[in-house]
Short mmCIF file of C-alpha atoms and ligand atoms in Angstrom, two decimals:
data_model
loop_
_atom_site.label_atom_id
_atom_site.label_comp_id
_atom_site.label_asym_id
_atom_site.label_seq_id
_atom_site.Cartn_x
_atom_site.Cartn_y
_atom_site.Cartn_z
CA MET A 189 49.69 -31.65 11.92
CA LEU A 190 48.74 -28.20 14.00
CA THR A 191 50.29 -28.86 17.57
CA PHE A 192 49.08 -26.74 20.20
CA TYR A 193 52.61 -25.11 20.25
CA ARG A 194 51.93 -23.90 16.63
CA PHE A 195 48.58 -22.86 17.58
CA LEU A 196 50.03 -20.55 20.23
CA GLN A 197 52.95 -19.06 17.91
CA LEU A 198 50.22 -18.05 14.79
CA MET A 199 47.97 -16.69 17.78
CA MET A 200 50.74 -14.79 19.06
CA VAL A 201 51.56 -13.16 15.43
CA LEU A 202 48.04 -12.08 14.51
CA ALA A 203 47.92 -10.69 18.06
CA THR A 204 50.72 -8.89 17.18
CA ALA A 205 49.60 -7.59 14.09
CA VAL A 206 46.47 -6.50 15.95
CA MET A 207 48.45 -4.77 18.52
CA VAL A 208 50.54 -2.88 15.71
CA PHE A 209 47.13 -1.80 14.40
CA ALA A 210 45.35 -0.76 17.40
CA CYS A 211 48.71 1.58 18.21
CA ARG A 212 48.57 2.93 14.59
CA GLU A 213 44.78 3.89 14.19
CA TYR A 214 43.95 4.04 18.17
CA PHE A 215 47.13 5.84 19.48
CA TRP A 216 47.54 2.80 21.75
CA PRO A 217 50.99 2.89 23.71
CA LEU A 218 53.79 1.43 21.94
CA TRP A 219 54.52 -1.42 24.13
CA TYR A 220 51.07 -2.87 23.94
CA ILE A 221 52.63 -4.42 20.22
CA GLY A 222 55.09 -6.08 23.15
CA ILE A 223 52.11 -7.94 25.40
CA PRO A 224 51.45 -10.97 23.16
CA PHE A 225 55.08 -11.96 22.47
CA ALA A 226 55.44 -11.65 26.86
CA VAL A 227 52.23 -13.82 27.03
CA PHE A 228 53.51 -16.61 24.51
CA LEU A 229 56.90 -16.43 26.47
CA ILE A 230 55.09 -16.90 29.87
CA LEU A 231 53.19 -20.00 28.84
CA VAL A 232 56.25 -21.24 27.15
CA GLY A 233 57.88 -21.04 29.99
CA LEU A 234 55.43 -22.77 32.07
CA GLY A 235 54.80 -25.36 29.25
CA SER A 236 58.42 -26.08 29.41
CA TYR A 237 58.54 -26.51 33.10
CA PHE A 238 55.68 -28.43 33.82
CA ILE A 239 55.80 -31.58 31.97
CA TRP A 240 51.90 -32.32 32.43
CA SER A 241 51.12 -30.04 30.64
CA GLY A 242 52.17 -32.05 27.29
CA LEU A 243 52.99 -28.82 25.39
CA PHE A 244 55.54 -29.77 23.64
CA VAL A 245 56.02 -33.59 24.52
CA LYS A 246 53.03 -36.09 25.76
CA ALA A 247 54.85 -37.82 28.44
CA ILE A 248 53.11 -40.76 30.09
CA LEU A 249 52.08 -39.24 33.81
CA HIS A 250 50.33 -42.28 35.35
CA GLY A 251 48.73 -45.77 34.41
CA SER A 252 45.00 -46.56 35.43
CA ARG A 253 43.20 -45.18 38.01
CA LYS A 254 40.85 -47.66 38.31
CA GLU A 255 42.97 -50.35 39.96
CA PRO A 256 45.19 -49.86 43.46
CA LYS A 257 48.32 -50.58 41.56
CA ILE A 258 51.21 -47.84 41.29
CA ALA A 259 55.06 -47.84 40.19
CA ILE A 260 57.85 -46.24 41.98
CA THR A 261 60.69 -44.65 40.12
CA PHE A 262 64.03 -43.25 41.23
CA ASP A 263 66.01 -40.63 39.24
CA ASP A 264 69.56 -39.50 38.85
CA GLY A 265 71.66 -42.58 39.64
CA PRO A 266 73.01 -44.94 40.16
CA HIS A 267 74.79 -43.81 43.22
CA PRO A 268 77.67 -45.74 44.77
CA ILE A 269 75.95 -45.82 48.21
CA HIS A 270 72.05 -44.93 48.25
CA THR A 271 71.14 -47.07 45.15
CA PRO A 272 72.46 -50.29 46.70
CA ALA A 273 70.72 -49.64 49.52
CA ILE A 274 67.60 -48.62 47.94
CA LEU A 275 68.11 -51.94 46.37
CA ASN A 276 68.57 -54.01 49.55
CA VAL A 277 64.89 -52.80 50.40
CA LEU A 278 63.14 -53.57 47.15
CA LYS A 279 64.87 -56.96 47.38
CA LYS A 280 63.26 -57.69 51.40
CA TYR A 281 59.63 -56.43 49.63
CA ASN A 282 60.22 -58.05 46.77
CA VAL A 283 59.28 -54.86 44.71
CA LYS A 284 60.05 -53.83 41.33
CA ALA A 285 61.46 -50.59 40.60
CA THR A 286 62.55 -48.35 37.50
CA PHE A 287 65.92 -46.22 37.82
CA PHE A 288 66.14 -43.56 35.04
CA CYS A 289 69.47 -43.28 35.05
CA VAL A 290 72.31 -40.81 34.08
CA GLY A 291 74.69 -42.07 31.34
CA GLU A 292 78.23 -40.61 32.81
CA ARG A 293 76.73 -42.06 36.43
CA ILE A 294 76.14 -45.61 34.68
CA ASP A 295 79.60 -45.20 33.35
CA GLU A 296 81.08 -44.77 36.64
CA GLN A 297 78.84 -47.52 38.48
CA LEU A 298 78.29 -50.15 35.90
CA ASP A 299 78.21 -53.19 38.04
CA ILE A 300 75.26 -50.94 40.12
CA MET A 301 73.48 -51.14 36.85
CA LYS A 302 73.92 -54.44 35.94
CA GLN A 303 72.62 -55.54 39.34
CA THR A 304 69.50 -53.57 39.42
CA ILE A 305 68.28 -54.90 35.68
CA ASP A 306 69.42 -58.58 37.33
CA GLU A 307 67.53 -58.00 40.32
CA GLY A 308 64.50 -57.52 37.87
CA HIS A 309 64.09 -53.47 37.96
CA ILE A 310 63.65 -51.39 34.77
CA VAL A 311 66.52 -49.05 33.68
CA GLY A 312 65.44 -46.12 32.07
CA ASN A 313 67.21 -43.02 30.20
CA HIS A 314 67.79 -39.96 31.90
CA SER A 315 70.34 -38.51 29.33
CA TRP A 316 74.01 -38.52 29.30
CA GLN A 317 75.08 -35.63 31.68
CA HIS A 318 72.20 -34.49 32.87
CA GLY A 319 73.88 -31.37 32.93
CA LEU A 320 72.33 -27.66 33.65
CA TRP A 321 72.10 -26.52 30.54
CA PHE A 322 70.58 -29.61 28.98
CA ASP A 323 67.38 -27.59 27.55
CA PHE A 324 69.31 -25.28 25.58
CA LYS A 325 71.14 -28.04 23.65
CA SER A 326 70.10 -28.45 20.08
CA ALA A 327 68.01 -31.36 19.22
CA HIS A 328 71.43 -33.22 17.59
CA ASN A 329 73.01 -32.57 20.40
CA MET A 330 69.96 -34.04 23.23
CA GLN A 331 69.79 -36.96 20.45
CA VAL A 332 73.23 -37.66 20.96
CA GLU A 333 73.32 -37.75 24.87
CA ILE A 334 69.73 -40.16 24.88
CA ASN A 335 71.86 -42.18 22.10
CA ARG A 336 75.00 -42.74 24.20
CA THR A 337 72.80 -43.90 27.49
CA ASN A 338 70.79 -46.25 25.36
CA HIS A 339 74.00 -47.76 24.03
CA ILE A 340 75.79 -47.92 27.62
CA VAL A 341 73.08 -49.92 28.98
CA GLN A 342 72.89 -51.90 25.55
CA GLN A 343 76.78 -52.59 25.38
CA HIS A 344 76.19 -54.20 28.90
CA THR A 345 73.18 -55.74 29.56
CA GLY A 346 71.58 -56.33 25.71
CA LEU A 347 68.63 -54.49 26.61
CA LEU A 348 67.38 -51.37 24.70
CA PRO A 349 66.12 -48.85 27.39
CA HIS A 350 62.62 -47.83 25.56
CA PHE A 351 62.04 -45.12 28.49
CA PHE A 352 63.19 -41.61 28.87
CA ARG A 353 62.74 -39.21 31.67
CA PRO A 354 63.92 -35.60 31.30
CA PRO A 355 66.32 -34.03 33.20
CA TYR A 356 64.36 -31.57 35.35
CA GLY A 357 61.25 -32.59 33.60
CA VAL A 358 61.73 -29.89 31.28
CA THR A 359 60.29 -30.16 27.80
CA ASN A 360 60.88 -28.03 24.44
CA PRO A 361 60.46 -28.24 20.93
CA ASN A 362 64.38 -29.41 20.47
CA LEU A 363 63.38 -32.42 23.10
CA ALA A 364 60.50 -33.22 21.40
CA LYS A 365 62.30 -33.72 18.27
CA ALA A 366 65.38 -35.58 20.18
CA ILE A 367 62.60 -37.92 21.65
CA LYS A 368 60.65 -38.85 18.26
CA ASN A 369 63.89 -39.18 16.48
CA THR A 370 65.05 -41.96 18.75
CA ASN A 371 61.70 -43.48 19.23
CA MET A 372 61.81 -43.25 23.42
CA VAL A 373 58.39 -43.38 25.42
CA THR A 374 58.47 -39.94 27.57
CA ILE A 375 57.63 -40.99 31.41
CA GLY A 376 56.60 -38.09 33.68
CA TRP A 377 55.00 -38.70 36.87
CA SER A 378 52.06 -38.40 38.72
CA LEU A 379 53.12 -37.94 42.53
CA ARG A 380 56.83 -36.38 43.31
CA SER A 381 57.97 -37.57 46.11
CA MET A 382 60.21 -34.08 47.03
CA ASP A 383 62.88 -36.40 48.41
CA THR A 384 65.40 -33.94 47.11
CA VAL A 385 63.95 -31.00 49.21
CA ILE A 386 62.12 -31.77 52.28
CA LYS A 387 64.98 -33.66 54.74
CA ASN A 388 62.69 -33.70 57.24
CA GLU A 389 62.01 -38.08 56.89
CA ASP A 390 58.25 -37.94 58.88
CA ARG A 391 57.53 -34.75 56.81
CA LEU A 392 58.49 -36.49 53.56
CA LEU A 393 56.62 -40.20 54.62
CA LYS A 394 53.67 -38.14 55.28
CA ARG A 395 53.57 -36.30 52.33
CA ILE A 396 53.80 -39.19 49.66
CA THR A 397 51.12 -41.40 51.71
CA SER A 398 48.68 -38.69 51.98
CA LYS A 399 48.55 -38.19 48.19
CA ILE A 400 48.86 -41.29 46.96
CA LYS A 401 46.16 -42.71 44.54
CA ALA A 402 45.43 -45.63 42.18
CA GLY A 403 47.60 -45.09 39.03
CA ASP A 404 50.17 -43.02 40.36
CA ILE A 405 53.75 -42.89 39.04
CA VAL A 406 55.99 -41.56 42.16
CA LEU A 407 59.31 -39.80 41.47
CA PHE A 408 62.07 -40.42 44.11
CA HIS A 409 66.00 -39.90 43.88
CA ASP A 410 68.30 -42.39 44.89
CA THR A 411 70.94 -40.12 45.26
CA GLN A 412 69.20 -39.35 48.48
CA ALA A 413 70.12 -40.70 52.20
CA GLY A 414 66.67 -39.86 53.10
CA THR A 415 64.65 -41.58 50.65
CA VAL A 416 66.31 -44.87 51.34
CA SER A 417 65.06 -45.13 55.05
CA VAL A 418 61.38 -43.23 53.89
CA LEU A 419 61.02 -46.19 51.01
CA GLU A 420 60.66 -48.80 53.78
CA ALA A 421 57.91 -47.21 55.26
CA PHE A 422 55.95 -46.38 52.10
CA ILE A 423 56.35 -49.78 51.03
CA ASN A 424 54.64 -50.76 54.01
CA HIS A 425 51.68 -48.47 54.04
CA CYS A 426 51.54 -49.28 50.22
CA GLN A 427 51.02 -53.10 51.50
CA HIS A 428 48.94 -52.24 54.63
CA LYS A 429 46.46 -50.17 52.38
CA GLY A 430 46.42 -52.98 49.67
CA ILE A 431 48.34 -50.74 47.39
CA GLN A 432 50.19 -53.25 44.93
CA ILE A 433 53.38 -52.08 43.60
CA VAL A 434 53.52 -52.92 40.13
CA PRO A 435 56.80 -52.87 37.85
CA LEU A 436 56.27 -49.29 35.19
CA ASP A 437 55.79 -51.34 31.92
CA GLU A 438 53.05 -53.33 33.75
CA LEU A 439 51.44 -50.15 34.94
CA ILE A 440 51.03 -48.32 31.54
CA GLU A 441 51.20 -51.31 29.39
CA LYS A 442 54.17 -50.31 27.37
CA SER A 443 57.46 -52.50 26.73
CA ALA A 444 60.37 -50.98 28.84
CA TYR A 445 62.71 -52.62 26.10
CA GLU A 446 63.11 -52.05 22.21
ZN1 ZN B 120 67.17 -35.64 37.20
#
């Protein structure tokens, strides 16, 4: 199948050939030959960075826009202090969320991961290490990371995660291969809370409440102290506005485990 990425590659090669011809025939400056490749690199870079581009991996970004329902997700945990605090808030309001956990951190906080599942939340896969160089790994090594995290969840809960969120939201051809081989469903987001960047809680809350719309998948991090306090106010806002916070599997109508 001709994917958009393959199409871009083809266009780059064709455009380079045209440039080589034009430079020889019409004496265009030689550096023009590099333009198609530079454009290709910029497009690929943007496509890798923006998960919504779907250039390499078709990620699910939101649910149906027709009903006032949203799902909330937390990345990068389990965190020894903030994850239990978030679980307490969720329990208080009887809200179910999804936690995209890092395998290595699950290994250190097994009880918190088990508690998350026991309390009715979904645990998804967010790679084993979430290393800075994850996106430079081979497809095989990415696959090893995904499997390792799936395995530790399955070993301790009997559940094999089906949902995967790429570390940093970055995708590329190697990750596309690893996701296909591990049969994972890639989950993006439609509303990024920016809770790792915005430290002022009022601003953070204002940002999310002003942008939230039906079908949204909201991205938080359970590694941030600020998220815990904002979460309660956000849930209150949703209840007040008649926005229902539902589990992710229900919002996107896909099963969370194999
Ligand atoms: Zn992350």
